[in-house]
Amino acid sequence: ETGVTQTPRHLVMGMTNKKSLKCEQHLGHNAMYWYKQSAKKPLELMFVYSLEERVENNSVPSRFSPECPNSSHLFLHLHTLQPEDSALYLCASSQDYRGLYEQYFGPGTRLTVT
Amino acid sequence: DQQVKQNSPSLSVQEGRISILNCDYTNSMFDYFLWYKKYPAEGPTFLISISSIKDKNEDGRFTVFLNKSAKHLSLHIVPSQPGDSAVYFCAASDGNAGNMLTFGGGTRLMVKP
């Protein structure tokens, strides 16, 4: 495996379910990110981790809970979501959080909340 | 309030001609700008970047121009190829505040054979 991988690629869940999205990067990067892309809206940054420490949380509702157990893995735990949370969730990584580095994205998880 | 805007949601160009995609920003603290390309069912792929100390950066068929006074950047693709058909996102960051990207809404480029 190379680059940034995400599982599952598609997820349908009810509003009372609990599920998790997984991201893994094979690039040796130190920073990882979660983004949300809703229909007809720009990508929105949700969370940033640098060396497993959360450095940014962009006013994201608590029903989204990130976890970064090591610099290669990032999870997004989901519980009691709303239909408006249906979106494409993208994970990205970059060499570092500080400095001018491009971010490399995974293919995304298409989430549908019913 | 969108800090990065791509005012053209779509652009259609003939193969072999030049494609010009535009992006405007409002935050004067942005000092690093990137273009990403996205195919359906894939994540965005990094294409080219430019820092605010430059006004042009070139990589093969792709050139990015930065006009700081106008807070405007553009991506030129010459010559355009059908495989370039994708959604193009402009993004910007303030390097002093960390590597957090603010994205534009994207422009769908269609290159006709």
PDB file of C-alpha atoms in Angstrom:
ATOM      1  CA  GLU A   1       0.000   0.000   0.000  1.00  0.00           C
ATOM      2  CA  THR A   2       1.218   3.456  -0.807  1.00  0.00           C
ATOM      3  CA  GLY A   3       0.004   6.967  -0.103  1.00  0.00           C
ATOM      4  CA  VAL A   4      -3.062   7.562   2.027  1.00  0.00           C
ATOM      5  CA  THR A   5      -5.757   4.921   2.346  1.00  0.00           C
ATOM      6  CA  GLN A   6      -9.224   5.218   3.857  1.00  0.00           C
ATOM      7  CA  THR A   7     -11.767   2.626   4.890  1.00  0.00           C
ATOM      8  CA  PRO A   8     -14.584   2.104   4.352  1.00  0.00           C
ATOM      9  CA  ARG A   9     -15.073   3.824   1.006  1.00  0.00           C
ATOM     10  CA  HIS A  10     -18.842   3.968   1.494  1.00  0.00           C
ATOM     11  CA  LEU A  11     -20.876   3.919   4.692  1.00  0.00           C
ATOM     12  CA  VAL A  12     -24.593   4.127   5.358  1.00  0.00           C
ATOM     13  CA  MET A  13     -25.605   4.542   8.973  1.00  0.00           C
ATOM     14  CA  GLY A  14     -28.672   5.382  10.975  1.00  0.00           C
ATOM     15  CA  MET A  15     -28.818   8.305  13.347  1.00  0.00           C
ATOM     16  CA  THR A  16     -28.465   6.077  16.408  1.00  0.00           C
ATOM     17  CA  ASN A  17     -25.509   4.057  15.127  1.00  0.00           C
ATOM     18  CA  LYS A  18     -21.871   4.316  16.136  1.00  0.00           C
ATOM     19  CA  LYS A  19     -19.271   3.831  13.441  1.00  0.00           C
ATOM     20  CA  SER A  20     -15.634   4.719  12.796  1.00  0.00           C
ATOM     21  CA  LEU A  21     -13.735   5.897   9.744  1.00  0.00           C
ATOM     22  CA  LYS A  22     -10.134   4.820   9.398  1.00  0.00           C
ATOM     23  CA  CYS A  23      -7.227   6.517   7.662  1.00  0.00           C
ATOM     24  CA  GLU A  24      -3.681   5.239   7.227  1.00  0.00           C
ATOM     25  CA  GLN A  25      -0.731   7.009   5.635  1.00  0.00           C
ATOM     26  CA  HIS A  26       2.346   5.212   4.332  1.00  0.00           C
ATOM     27  CA  LEU A  27       4.380   8.352   3.634  1.00  0.00           C
ATOM     28  CA  GLY A  28       6.200   8.821   6.917  1.00  0.00           C
ATOM     29  CA  HIS A  29       4.410  12.108   7.509  1.00  0.00           C
ATOM     30  CA  ASN A  30       4.002  13.770  10.892  1.00  0.00           C
ATOM     31  CA  ALA A  31       0.703  15.587  10.381  1.00  0.00           C
ATOM     32  CA  MET A  32      -2.739  14.204   9.559  1.00  0.00           C
ATOM     33  CA  TYR A  33      -6.034  15.943   8.807  1.00  0.00           C
ATOM     34  CA  TRP A  34      -9.764  15.263   8.531  1.00  0.00           C
ATOM     35  CA  TYR A  35     -11.804  17.263   6.010  1.00  0.00           C
ATOM     36  CA  LYS A  36     -15.506  17.263   5.196  1.00  0.00           C
ATOM     37  CA  GLN A  37     -16.881  17.981   1.749  1.00  0.00           C
ATOM     38  CA  SER A  38     -20.629  18.542   1.649  1.00  0.00           C
ATOM     39  CA  ALA A  39     -22.549  18.907  -1.583  1.00  0.00           C
ATOM     40  CA  LYS A  40     -21.907  22.253  -3.269  1.00  0.00           C
ATOM     41  CA  LYS A  41     -19.568  23.444  -0.485  1.00  0.00           C
ATOM     42  CA  PRO A  42     -15.785  23.747  -0.329  1.00  0.00           C
ATOM     43  CA  LEU A  43     -13.699  21.274   1.611  1.00  0.00           C
ATOM     44  CA  GLU A  44     -13.837  22.181   5.295  1.00  0.00           C
ATOM     45  CA  LEU A  45     -11.024  21.359   7.692  1.00  0.00           C
ATOM     46  CA  MET A  46     -12.290  19.474  10.748  1.00  0.00           C
ATOM     47  CA  PHE A  47      -9.272  18.310  12.738  1.00  0.00           C
ATOM     48  CA  VAL A  48      -5.492  18.482  12.579  1.00  0.00           C
ATOM     49  CA  TYR A  49      -3.037  16.202  14.351  1.00  0.00           C
ATOM     50  CA  SER A  50       0.690  16.740  14.588  1.00  0.00           C
ATOM     51  CA  LEU A  51       2.736  13.853  15.986  1.00  0.00           C
ATOM     52  CA  GLU A  52      -0.427  12.352  17.471  1.00  0.00           C
ATOM     53  CA  GLU A  53      -1.423  15.567  19.270  1.00  0.00           C
ATOM     54  CA  ARG A  54      -4.521  17.465  18.214  1.00  0.00           C
ATOM     55  CA  VAL A  55      -3.521  20.979  17.170  1.00  0.00           C
ATOM     56  CA  GLU A  56      -6.746  22.225  15.638  1.00  0.00           C
ATOM     57  CA  ASN A  57     -10.440  21.613  16.075  1.00  0.00           C
ATOM     58  CA  ASN A  58     -12.543  23.816  13.844  1.00  0.00           C
ATOM     59  CA  SER A  59     -15.714  24.049  15.950  1.00  0.00           C
ATOM     60  CA  VAL A  60     -16.766  20.551  15.019  1.00  0.00           C
ATOM     61  CA  PRO A  61     -19.773  19.062  16.891  1.00  0.00           C
ATOM     62  CA  SER A  62     -18.900  16.546  19.578  1.00  0.00           C
ATOM     63  CA  ARG A  63     -20.709  13.773  17.686  1.00  0.00           C
ATOM     64  CA  PHE A  64     -17.459  13.637  15.673  1.00  0.00           C
ATOM     65  CA  SER A  65     -14.583  12.342  17.774  1.00  0.00           C
ATOM     66  CA  PRO A  66     -11.088  11.975  16.279  1.00  0.00           C
ATOM     67  CA  GLU A  67      -8.380   9.649  17.497  1.00  0.00           C
ATOM     68  CA  CYS A  68      -4.741   9.466  16.450  1.00  0.00           C
ATOM     69  CA  PRO A  69      -3.011   6.500  18.120  1.00  0.00           C
ATOM     70  CA  ASN A  70       0.212   6.992  16.152  1.00  0.00           C
ATOM     71  CA  SER A  71       1.508   9.165  13.342  1.00  0.00           C
ATOM     72  CA  SER A  72       0.385   6.685  10.668  1.00  0.00           C
ATOM     73  CA  HIS A  73      -3.218   6.170  11.730  1.00  0.00           C
ATOM     74  CA  LEU A  74      -6.168   8.480  12.191  1.00  0.00           C
ATOM     75  CA  PHE A  75      -9.727   7.601  13.105  1.00  0.00           C
ATOM     76  CA  LEU A  76     -12.966   9.530  13.096  1.00  0.00           C
ATOM     77  CA  HIS A  77     -15.534   8.072  15.491  1.00  0.00           C
ATOM     78  CA  LEU A  78     -19.129   8.889  14.647  1.00  0.00           C
ATOM     79  CA  HIS A  79     -22.164   8.699  16.926  1.00  0.00           C
ATOM     80  CA  THR A  80     -25.716  10.040  16.826  1.00  0.00           C
ATOM     81  CA  LEU A  81     -25.141  11.780  13.517  1.00  0.00           C
ATOM     82  CA  GLN A  82     -27.709  13.878  11.679  1.00  0.00           C
ATOM     83  CA  PRO A  83     -28.761  13.575   8.020  1.00  0.00           C
ATOM     84  CA  GLU A  84     -26.945  16.851   7.289  1.00  0.00           C
ATOM     85  CA  ASP A  85     -23.693  15.099   8.244  1.00  0.00           C
ATOM     86  CA  SER A  86     -23.934  13.106   5.022  1.00  0.00           C
ATOM     87  CA  ALA A  87     -20.849  14.087   3.062  1.00  0.00           C
ATOM     88  CA  LEU A  88     -17.504  12.943   1.696  1.00  0.00           C
ATOM     89  CA  TYR A  89     -14.956  12.676   4.511  1.00  0.00           C
ATOM     90  CA  LEU A  90     -11.377  13.038   3.389  1.00  0.00           C
ATOM     91  CA  CYS A  91      -8.203  12.277   5.265  1.00  0.00           C
ATOM     92  CA  ALA A  92      -4.899  13.914   4.368  1.00  0.00           C
ATOM     93  CA  SER A  93      -1.323  13.925   5.592  1.00  0.00           C
ATOM     94  CA  SER A  94       1.650  16.230   5.204  1.00  0.00           C
ATOM     95  CA  GLN A  95       5.302  16.064   6.133  1.00  0.00           C
ATOM     96  CA  ASP A  96       4.822  18.465   9.005  1.00  0.00           C
ATOM     97  CA  TYR A  97       2.184  20.746  10.458  1.00  0.00           C
ATOM     98  CA  ARG A  98       4.485  23.789  10.460  1.00  0.00           C
ATOM     99  CA  GLY A  99       5.949  24.994   7.192  1.00  0.00           C
ATOM    100  CA  LEU A 100       4.873  25.007   3.581  1.00  0.00           C
ATOM    101  CA  TYR A 101       4.049  21.418   2.714  1.00  0.00           C
ATOM    102  CA  GLU A 102       1.487  20.034   0.346  1.00  0.00           C
ATOM    103  CA  GLN A 103      -1.107  17.683   1.737  1.00  0.00           C
ATOM    104  CA  TYR A 104      -1.725  14.263   0.264  1.00  0.00           C
ATOM    105  CA  PHE A 105      -5.301  13.048   0.317  1.00  0.00           C
ATOM    106  CA  GLY A 106      -6.939   9.667   0.605  1.00  0.00           C
ATOM    107  CA  PRO A 107      -9.847   8.656  -1.648  1.00  0.00           C
ATOM    108  CA  GLY A 108     -12.437   9.568   0.974  1.00  0.00           C
ATOM    109  CA  THR A 109     -15.372   7.862   2.678  1.00  0.00           C
ATOM    110  CA  ARG A 110     -18.798   8.662   1.263  1.00  0.00           C
ATOM    111  CA  LEU A 111     -21.060   8.775   4.324  1.00  0.00           C
ATOM    112  CA  THR A 112     -24.848   8.686   4.164  1.00  0.00           C
ATOM    113  CA  VAL A 113     -26.835   9.208   7.362  1.00  0.00           C
ATOM    114  CA  THR A 114     -30.406   7.952   7.161  1.00  0.00           C
TER     115      THR A 114
ATOM    116  CA  ASP B   1     -17.500  34.259   4.474  1.00  0.00           C
ATOM    117  CA  GLN B   2     -15.403  32.369   1.944  1.00  0.00           C
ATOM    118  CA  GLN B   3     -11.762  33.405   2.063  1.00  0.00           C
ATOM    119  CA  VAL B   4     -10.897  31.546  -1.135  1.00  0.00           C
ATOM    120  CA  LYS B   5     -13.229  31.782  -4.108  1.00  0.00           C
ATOM    121  CA  GLN B   6     -13.352  30.172  -7.489  1.00  0.00           C
ATOM    122  CA  ASN B   7     -16.035  32.110  -9.283  1.00  0.00           C
ATOM    123  CA  SER B   8     -16.333  29.853 -12.319  1.00  0.00           C
ATOM    124  CA  PRO B   9     -17.990  26.562 -11.416  1.00  0.00           C
ATOM    125  CA  SER B  10     -17.178  25.111 -14.831  1.00  0.00           C
ATOM    126  CA  LEU B  11     -14.979  25.663 -17.875  1.00  0.00           C
ATOM    127  CA  SER B  12     -15.027  23.968 -21.257  1.00  0.00           C
ATOM    128  CA  VAL B  13     -11.951  24.029 -23.503  1.00  0.00           C
ATOM    129  CA  GLN B  14     -10.952  22.400 -26.781  1.00  0.00           C
ATOM    130  CA  GLU B  15      -8.081  19.917 -26.705  1.00  0.00           C
ATOM    131  CA  GLY B  16      -4.760  21.600 -27.459  1.00  0.00           C
ATOM    132  CA  ARG B  17      -5.909  25.037 -26.344  1.00  0.00           C
ATOM    133  CA  ILE B  18      -5.067  26.821 -23.106  1.00  0.00           C
ATOM    134  CA  SER B  19      -7.157  26.343 -19.958  1.00  0.00           C
ATOM    135  CA  ILE B  20      -7.112  29.195 -17.452  1.00  0.00           C
ATOM    136  CA  LEU B  21      -8.583  28.606 -14.024  1.00  0.00           C
ATOM    137  CA  ASN B  22      -8.921  31.528 -11.642  1.00  0.00           C
ATOM    138  CA  CYS B  23      -8.946  31.922  -7.890  1.00  0.00           C
ATOM    139  CA  ASP B  24      -9.368  34.939  -5.617  1.00  0.00           C
ATOM    140  CA  TYR B  25      -8.611  35.233  -1.932  1.00  0.00           C
ATOM    141  CA  THR B  26      -9.323  37.787   0.757  1.00  0.00           C
ATOM    142  CA  ASN B  27      -6.953  36.907   3.613  1.00  0.00           C
ATOM    143  CA  SER B  28      -3.721  38.891   3.207  1.00  0.00           C
ATOM    144  CA  MET B  29      -1.999  36.513   5.653  1.00  0.00           C
ATOM    145  CA  PHE B  30      -2.082  33.674   3.127  1.00  0.00           C
ATOM    146  CA  ASP B  31       1.445  33.013   1.896  1.00  0.00           C
ATOM    147  CA  TYR B  32       1.229  29.601   0.255  1.00  0.00           C
ATOM    148  CA  PHE B  33      -1.111  28.623  -2.532  1.00  0.00           C
ATOM    149  CA  LEU B  34      -1.801  25.244  -4.050  1.00  0.00           C
ATOM    150  CA  TRP B  35      -3.825  23.706  -6.834  1.00  0.00           C
ATOM    151  CA  TYR B  36      -5.367  20.275  -6.538  1.00  0.00           C
ATOM    152  CA  LYS B  37      -7.059  18.134  -9.171  1.00  0.00           C
ATOM    153  CA  LYS B  38      -9.874  15.751  -8.313  1.00  0.00           C
ATOM    154  CA  TYR B  39     -11.317  12.932 -10.386  1.00  0.00           C
ATOM    155  CA  PRO B  40     -14.660  11.349  -9.418  1.00  0.00           C
ATOM    156  CA  ALA B  41     -14.415   8.788  -6.608  1.00  0.00           C
ATOM    157  CA  GLU B  42     -10.832   9.847  -5.798  1.00  0.00           C
ATOM    158  CA  GLY B  43      -9.304  12.235  -3.309  1.00  0.00           C
ATOM    159  CA  PRO B  44      -7.754  15.526  -4.456  1.00  0.00           C
ATOM    160  CA  THR B  45      -4.280  15.163  -5.975  1.00  0.00           C
ATOM    161  CA  PHE B  46      -1.657  17.857  -5.478  1.00  0.00           C
ATOM    162  CA  LEU B  47      -0.776  19.562  -8.745  1.00  0.00           C
ATOM    163  CA  ILE B  48       1.384  22.635  -8.210  1.00  0.00           C
ATOM    164  CA  SER B  49       2.066  25.270  -5.572  1.00  0.00           C
ATOM    165  CA  ILE B  50       3.493  28.748  -5.223  1.00  0.00           C
ATOM    166  CA  SER B  51       4.741  30.714  -2.252  1.00  0.00           C
ATOM    167  CA  SER B  52       4.069  34.403  -1.864  1.00  0.00           C
ATOM    168  CA  ILE B  53       7.686  35.330  -2.570  1.00  0.00           C
ATOM    169  CA  LYS B  54       7.185  34.282  -6.198  1.00  0.00           C
ATOM    170  CA  ASP B  55       4.784  35.390  -8.890  1.00  0.00           C
ATOM    171  CA  LYS B  56       5.110  32.382 -11.163  1.00  0.00           C
ATOM    172  CA  ASN B  57       5.823  28.696 -10.879  1.00  0.00           C
ATOM    173  CA  GLU B  58       5.949  26.274 -13.772  1.00  0.00           C
ATOM    174  CA  ASP B  59       5.828  22.489 -13.931  1.00  0.00           C
ATOM    175  CA  GLY B  60       5.526  21.015 -17.394  1.00  0.00           C
ATOM    176  CA  ARG B  61       2.187  21.975 -18.899  1.00  0.00           C
ATOM    177  CA  PHE B  62       1.047  23.641 -15.669  1.00  0.00           C
ATOM    178  CA  THR B  63       1.891  27.195 -14.631  1.00  0.00           C
ATOM    179  CA  VAL B  64       0.556  29.054 -11.634  1.00  0.00           C
ATOM    180  CA  PHE B  65       0.609  32.852 -11.526  1.00  0.00           C
ATOM    181  CA  LEU B  66       0.216  34.870  -8.345  1.00  0.00           C
ATOM    182  CA  ASN B  67      -0.807  38.540  -8.232  1.00  0.00           C
ATOM    183  CA  LYS B  68      -0.521  39.516  -4.579  1.00  0.00           C
ATOM    184  CA  SER B  69      -1.768  43.060  -5.000  1.00  0.00           C
ATOM    185  CA  ALA B  70      -4.956  41.780  -6.613  1.00  0.00           C
ATOM    186  CA  LYS B  71      -5.135  38.735  -4.295  1.00  0.00           C
ATOM    187  CA  HIS B  72      -5.568  36.600  -7.357  1.00  0.00           C
ATOM    188  CA  LEU B  73      -3.984  33.466  -8.694  1.00  0.00           C
ATOM    189  CA  SER B  74      -4.507  31.491 -11.838  1.00  0.00           C
ATOM    190  CA  LEU B  75      -3.599  28.077 -13.190  1.00  0.00           C
ATOM    191  CA  HIS B  76      -2.703  27.776 -16.860  1.00  0.00           C
ATOM    192  CA  ILE B  77      -2.704  24.406 -18.585  1.00  0.00           C
ATOM    193  CA  VAL B  78      -1.073  24.357 -22.005  1.00  0.00           C
ATOM    194  CA  PRO B  79      -1.834  22.402 -24.088  1.00  0.00           C
ATOM    195  CA  SER B  80      -5.019  21.050 -22.536  1.00  0.00           C
ATOM    196  CA  GLN B  81      -5.636  17.320 -22.881  1.00  0.00           C
ATOM    197  CA  PRO B  82      -8.845  15.273 -22.403  1.00  0.00           C
ATOM    198  CA  GLY B  83      -7.219  13.593 -19.369  1.00  0.00           C
ATOM    199  CA  ASP B  84      -7.100  17.001 -17.697  1.00  0.00           C
ATOM    200  CA  SER B  85     -10.895  16.911 -17.350  1.00  0.00           C
ATOM    201  CA  ALA B  86     -11.470  17.035 -13.602  1.00  0.00           C
ATOM    202  CA  VAL B  87     -12.450  19.385 -10.797  1.00  0.00           C
ATOM    203  CA  TYR B  88      -9.665  21.808  -9.865  1.00  0.00           C
ATOM    204  CA  PHE B  89      -9.434  23.244  -6.363  1.00  0.00           C
ATOM    205  CA  CYS B  90      -7.457  26.252  -5.317  1.00  0.00           C
ATOM    206  CA  ALA B  91      -6.216  26.263  -1.706  1.00  0.00           C
ATOM    207  CA  ALA B  92      -4.299  28.674   0.503  1.00  0.00           C
ATOM    208  CA  SER B  93      -2.592  28.666   3.867  1.00  0.00           C
ATOM    209  CA  ASP B  94      -0.936  31.011   6.308  1.00  0.00           C
ATOM    210  CA  GLY B  95       2.344  29.256   6.997  1.00  0.00           C
ATOM    211  CA  ASN B  96       2.776  31.037  10.309  1.00  0.00           C
ATOM    212  CA  ALA B  97      -0.502  29.580  11.553  1.00  0.00           C
ATOM    213  CA  GLY B  98       0.279  26.030  10.600  1.00  0.00           C
ATOM    214  CA  ASN B  99      -0.348  24.002   7.490  1.00  0.00           C
ATOM    215  CA  MET B 100      -4.131  24.410   7.440  1.00  0.00           C
ATOM    216  CA  LEU B 101      -5.567  24.749   3.978  1.00  0.00           C
ATOM    217  CA  THR B 102      -8.573  26.863   3.059  1.00  0.00           C
ATOM    218  CA  PHE B 103     -10.139  25.616  -0.153  1.00  0.00           C
ATOM    219  CA  GLY B 104     -12.127  27.239  -2.899  1.00  0.00           C
ATOM    220  CA  GLY B 105     -15.302  25.647  -4.186  1.00  0.00           C
ATOM    221  CA  GLY B 106     -13.676  24.143  -7.273  1.00  0.00           C
ATOM    222  CA  THR B 107     -13.943  24.558 -11.041  1.00  0.00           C
ATOM    223  CA  ARG B 108     -14.965  21.663 -13.246  1.00  0.00           C
ATOM    224  CA  LEU B 109     -12.777  21.603 -16.353  1.00  0.00           C
ATOM    225  CA  MET B 110     -13.962  19.736 -19.422  1.00  0.00           C
ATOM    226  CA  VAL B 111     -11.466  19.313 -22.246  1.00  0.00           C
ATOM    227  CA  LYS B 112     -13.173  18.282 -25.457  1.00  0.00           C
ATOM    228  CA  PRO B 113     -11.310  16.116 -27.990  1.00  0.00           C
TER     229      PRO B 113
END
